[in-house]
Amino acid sequence: MAVRATVSRFPMDADAREGSGLLWGVTVTPFAAADENGRAPSYGSSGDLLPRCENCWAYFNTYCELEQWSWSCSLCGNLNGLTSDAVERYSRSQSCAEMMSSFVDLELPSQDSSEEAAMQACPVYVAAVDLSASEEFLELTKSALLAALEALAPGSLFGLATFSHKLGLYDVQGPIPVVKNVFIPPEAEGTLPIELEDVMPLLQFLAPVETCKDRIASALETLRPASSWERTTAAGQGLDGVLIGGRARVFAFLSGPPDYGTGQLDTRRYGEQYASKGEDADRALLPEQTPFYKDLAAVAVQAGVCVDIFAVTNEYTDLASLKFLSIESGGSLFLYTSTEDSTLPQDMYRMLSRPYAFGCVLRLRTSTEFKPGNSYGHFFPDPQYENVQHIICCDSYATYAYDFVFENNVGFSRSKSDVPTIQIAFQYAVVVPPQELSNSGGVSTNRTKHSLQRRLRIRTLQFGVAQNIHELYDSCDPEVVLSLLVHKVILASLEEGVREGRILLQEWLVILAAQYNDAYRLIQYNNGSSVRSQIDVAFSQCPQLQPLPRLIFALLRNPLLRFHEEGVHPDYRIYLQCLFSMLEPSSLHRAVYPVLTSYATPDKQAYPRHSLSRAALITSGSPIFFLDAFTILIVFYSSTADPTLPFPPPHDCLLRTTINKLKQERCITPKLIFIRGGQDDASIFENFLIEEQDVDGSGLTSVMGFVSFLEDITQKVLEFMK
Ligand SMILES: [Zn+2]
């Protein structure tokens, strides 16, 4: 569990927070194997015996004061009694995890060890494939599913369903695959004429992967596009038909918008908005057009089903409506605009071969002076309890964010006796792969049985209190500030449109710069004529704040916040919103302001970091540049590079090793592109060199760019301070 705060020393009180202009909050990556410094938790058992505070329900941790018969809570100060068992356990002090570390991962006793529970623990995967699609789409989907079969653990169950104007269920457990079809009523309100369980019993539909892999593969080979006369359209109906209880995962492969049967989406609104003038198209296309998929997501969540959406399409698909199915259920949303350079099979393989936590409950507690304000991320709030979030399915990358508010106007005491403390409890289950069981007679049985293990992961953190605004600024982590800002801006654009989102972002920077200038007394009000030259929007006195103007500038240039008129497809914007709101802070940093390095040769790095500016590139004189924009990696050979340098870089060189390592560590498969300047089209690389580009999107001009953006901010700071 990695936890990062916007400031490591918390503001003294609400005035100090407001006066700084900074955001106050944390990002939490609950299922990360280590903490933000790379330390693993202390593992232990008997999580159910961990003492809890009778007042605030926080868990016992290393920051609590322990007496022989009692302990005082590090969050609320309450004195709690210890049971005699706990007294006995804690007298042998270093023997249990919660005495050794403030980061623990404890097993919980299983509630049910019956045969049925073991069956329940089987991971279930269902692929729902859109047949009203092209040959290319189906070829790509087949390769993705073949990759999935390789990644799935033995003991998993797999079901194959197809949808178009009819729903097809495959039985792959016999000698030849059999498909049973049900026609879907065309009316938007229609329901299936027959229960799916009657079409094909669940146990016939779900086949064990290890014994049926070949037959699943041959069933995939039989998939054909619905012929053109019957290819009326696709239907989203297939998705809700296959919901089954337990830990199931549904892969929905879409080749376009569902426009048949229940849940059909009207894609004309895209054309209408495009044509209309004067209306904010970004605002009109961002909300969902029907609650159908949001409601369906609620059903999926209830049933413990996680839905991953793979949209392979370049037509308007209205992901704004569909996205709820994946984000609310903890699934992923992938958008590929072309079947040709799609990384779908790789993404599928990586997604399935990494560990997952299921059925998670996340709870944040704080010490009494403050409390969580807003929470952000792909979870759904508990209907009953505040600050409790449910996550159906969570991988080690999934990140959530919270901001804080003060409980009252007192704040933290100046005597340093208050230590701001937060505690994050993450209860989750993992599927433990089957182990070979051997009986006492030495005869081994290799019956594959998964078991479900519940665990409780607790992290308690203490923070300092900034005694003045300088301490507050110096303790800032700009990457975490960026994370919280991105969440706020996405919410603002969903509610009030992209234009409002951009305004909010610029205003935030203006206020921060104004407060900073005020704090450092950089402005002499009595010397009116020289005020302007003394405004410092580069934060030159505070290295921790210096990256922020560049990040804001880059965010304003990002398709996330650029206008519809500039050619940002609404589905792509939704895809970015979903991606950016789950990334951990360092990955988000790369996605917003890509890392540009240069190489003297494929084996020797020249500079570790360049700003994204054409001028910087030219002056550096390096022949090879490597750009990492998170979803895309570009190797660019300058047109003046020595022609004897091998292109593309050879497989065993430093640059390749770096690229492979980055691909390995990433939650998605980045697209890798090699470009030779002067020979290939370099526009995709040049578009990333944003610092000379216009921030408003009103076109490339010689006067705009990062420098004039700072000028503009300076002007606005002056106006604000007046
Ligand atoms: Zn307490």
PDB file of N, CA, C and O and ligand atoms in Angstrom, residues 52-59 64 71-80 365-366 368, ligand 1:
ATOM      1  N   ARG A  52      -9.281  -3.086  18.431  1.00  0.00           N
ATOM      2  CA  ARG A  52      -9.815  -1.876  17.807  1.00  0.00           C
ATOM      3  C   ARG A  52     -10.249  -0.901  18.889  1.00  0.00           C
ATOM      4  O   ARG A  52     -10.682  -1.284  19.962  1.00  0.00           O
ATOM      5  N   CYS A  53     -10.121   0.373  18.558  1.00  0.00           N
ATOM      6  CA  CYS A  53     -10.478   1.422  19.512  1.00  0.00           C
ATOM      7  C   CYS A  53     -11.990   1.424  19.730  1.00  0.00           C
ATOM      8  O   CYS A  53     -12.767   1.376  18.765  1.00  0.00           O
ATOM      9  N   GLU A  54     -12.388   1.487  20.981  1.00  0.00           N
ATOM     10  CA  GLU A  54     -13.823   1.460  21.286  1.00  0.00           C
ATOM     11  C   GLU A  54     -14.503   2.774  20.908  1.00  0.00           C
ATOM     12  O   GLU A  54     -15.719   2.842  20.787  1.00  0.00           O
ATOM     13  N   ASN A  55     -13.717   3.821  20.718  1.00  0.00           N
ATOM     14  CA  ASN A  55     -14.291   5.122  20.402  1.00  0.00           C
ATOM     15  C   ASN A  55     -14.375   5.374  18.892  1.00  0.00           C
ATOM     16  O   ASN A  55     -15.419   5.733  18.372  1.00  0.00           O
ATOM     17  N   CYS A  56     -13.247   5.175  18.162  1.00  0.00           N
ATOM     18  CA  CYS A  56     -13.246   5.547  16.739  1.00  0.00           C
ATOM     19  C   CYS A  56     -13.085   4.341  15.822  1.00  0.00           C
ATOM     20  O   CYS A  56     -13.059   4.493  14.610  1.00  0.00           O
ATOM     21  N   TRP A  57     -12.957   3.158  16.363  1.00  0.00           N
ATOM     22  CA  TRP A  57     -12.821   1.901  15.611  1.00  0.00           C
ATOM     23  C   TRP A  57     -11.519   1.769  14.832  1.00  0.00           C
ATOM     24  O   TRP A  57     -11.378   0.898  13.983  1.00  0.00           O
ATOM     25  N   ALA A  58     -10.545   2.647  15.115  1.00  0.00           N
ATOM     26  CA  ALA A  58      -9.237   2.493  14.478  1.00  0.00           C
ATOM     27  C   ALA A  58      -8.594   1.216  15.002  1.00  0.00           C
ATOM     28  O   ALA A  58      -8.917   0.744  16.095  1.00  0.00           O
ATOM     29  N   TYR A  59      -7.675   0.683  14.205  1.00  0.00           N
ATOM     30  CA  TYR A  59      -6.985  -0.539  14.617  1.00  0.00           C
ATOM     31  C   TYR A  59      -5.739  -0.202  15.425  1.00  0.00           C
ATOM     32  O   TYR A  59      -5.082   0.823  15.204  1.00  0.00           O
ATOM     33  N   CYS A  64       0.452   3.511  18.853  1.00  0.00           N
ATOM     34  CA  CYS A  64      -0.366   3.535  20.064  1.00  0.00           C
ATOM     35  C   CYS A  64       0.508   3.299  21.287  1.00  0.00           C
ATOM     36  O   CYS A  64       1.455   2.512  21.231  1.00  0.00           O
ATOM     37  N   TRP A  71      -4.240   0.204  26.078  1.00  0.00           N
ATOM     38  CA  TRP A  71      -3.521   0.969  25.050  1.00  0.00           C
ATOM     39  C   TRP A  71      -4.310   2.226  24.731  1.00  0.00           C
ATOM     40  O   TRP A  71      -5.534   2.245  24.840  1.00  0.00           O
ATOM     41  N   SER A  72      -3.603   3.295  24.377  1.00  0.00           N
ATOM     42  CA  SER A  72      -4.332   4.496  23.992  1.00  0.00           C
ATOM     43  C   SER A  72      -4.237   4.679  22.482  1.00  0.00           C
ATOM     44  O   SER A  72      -3.183   4.515  21.868  1.00  0.00           O
ATOM     45  N   CYS A  73      -5.369   5.013  21.905  1.00  0.00           N
ATOM     46  CA  CYS A  73      -5.516   5.082  20.453  1.00  0.00           C
ATOM     47  C   CYS A  73      -4.692   6.246  19.886  1.00  0.00           C
ATOM     48  O   CYS A  73      -4.762   7.365  20.385  1.00  0.00           O
ATOM     49  N   SER A  74      -3.914   5.982  18.808  1.00  0.00           N
ATOM     50  CA  SER A  74      -3.076   7.037  18.231  1.00  0.00           C
ATOM     51  C   SER A  74      -3.898   7.993  17.369  1.00  0.00           C
ATOM     52  O   SER A  74      -3.392   9.021  16.937  1.00  0.00           O
ATOM     53  N   LEU A  75      -5.154   7.671  17.106  1.00  0.00           N
ATOM     54  CA  LEU A  75      -5.976   8.577  16.310  1.00  0.00           C
ATOM     55  C   LEU A  75      -6.841   9.489  17.175  1.00  0.00           C
ATOM     56  O   LEU A  75      -6.948  10.676  16.910  1.00  0.00           O
ATOM     57  N   CYS A  76      -7.481   8.914  18.211  1.00  0.00           N
ATOM     58  CA  CYS A  76      -8.408   9.737  18.981  1.00  0.00           C
ATOM     59  C   CYS A  76      -7.997   9.880  20.441  1.00  0.00           C
ATOM     60  O   CYS A  76      -8.601  10.651  21.189  1.00  0.00           O
ATOM     61  N   GLY A  77      -6.981   9.132  20.883  1.00  0.00           N
ATOM     62  CA  GLY A  77      -6.500   9.277  22.252  1.00  0.00           C
ATOM     63  C   GLY A  77      -7.263   8.459  23.281  1.00  0.00           C
ATOM     64  O   GLY A  77      -6.903   8.452  24.459  1.00  0.00           O
ATOM     65  N   ASN A  78      -8.288   7.765  22.843  1.00  0.00           N
ATOM     66  CA  ASN A  78      -9.107   6.982  23.782  1.00  0.00           C
ATOM     67  C   ASN A  78      -8.280   5.853  24.425  1.00  0.00           C
ATOM     68  O   ASN A  78      -7.464   5.212  23.778  1.00  0.00           O
ATOM     69  N   LEU A  79      -8.510   5.652  25.744  1.00  0.00           N
ATOM     70  CA  LEU A  79      -7.835   4.569  26.452  1.00  0.00           C
ATOM     71  C   LEU A  79      -8.691   3.310  26.350  1.00  0.00           C
ATOM     72  O   LEU A  79      -9.866   3.316  26.712  1.00  0.00           O
ATOM     73  N   ASN A  80      -8.097   2.234  25.813  1.00  0.00           N
ATOM     74  CA  ASN A  80      -8.845   0.997  25.602  1.00  0.00           C
ATOM     75  C   ASN A  80      -8.246  -0.134  26.417  1.00  0.00           C
ATOM     76  O   ASN A  80      -7.016  -0.218  26.576  1.00  0.00           O
ATOM     77  N   ARG A 365      -9.361   6.510   8.057  1.00  0.00           N
ATOM     78  CA  ARG A 365      -9.670   7.194   9.314  1.00  0.00           C
ATOM     79  C   ARG A 365      -8.577   8.228   9.579  1.00  0.00           C
ATOM     80  O   ARG A 365      -7.438   8.060   9.153  1.00  0.00           O
ATOM     81  N   THR A 366      -8.939   9.280  10.295  1.00  0.00           N
ATOM     82  CA  THR A 366      -7.962  10.323  10.589  1.00  0.00           C
ATOM     83  C   THR A 366      -8.014  10.637  12.078  1.00  0.00           C
ATOM     84  O   THR A 366      -8.983  10.292  12.760  1.00  0.00           O
ATOM     85  N   THR A 368      -8.482  13.297  15.206  1.00  0.00           N
ATOM     86  CA  THR A 368      -9.737  14.028  15.415  1.00  0.00           C
ATOM     87  C   THR A 368      -9.786  15.447  14.860  1.00  0.00           C
ATOM     88  O   THR A 368     -10.862  15.979  14.642  1.00  0.00           O
TER      89      THR A 368
HETATM   90 ZN    ZN B   1      -9.605   5.867  18.627  1.00  0.00          ZN
END
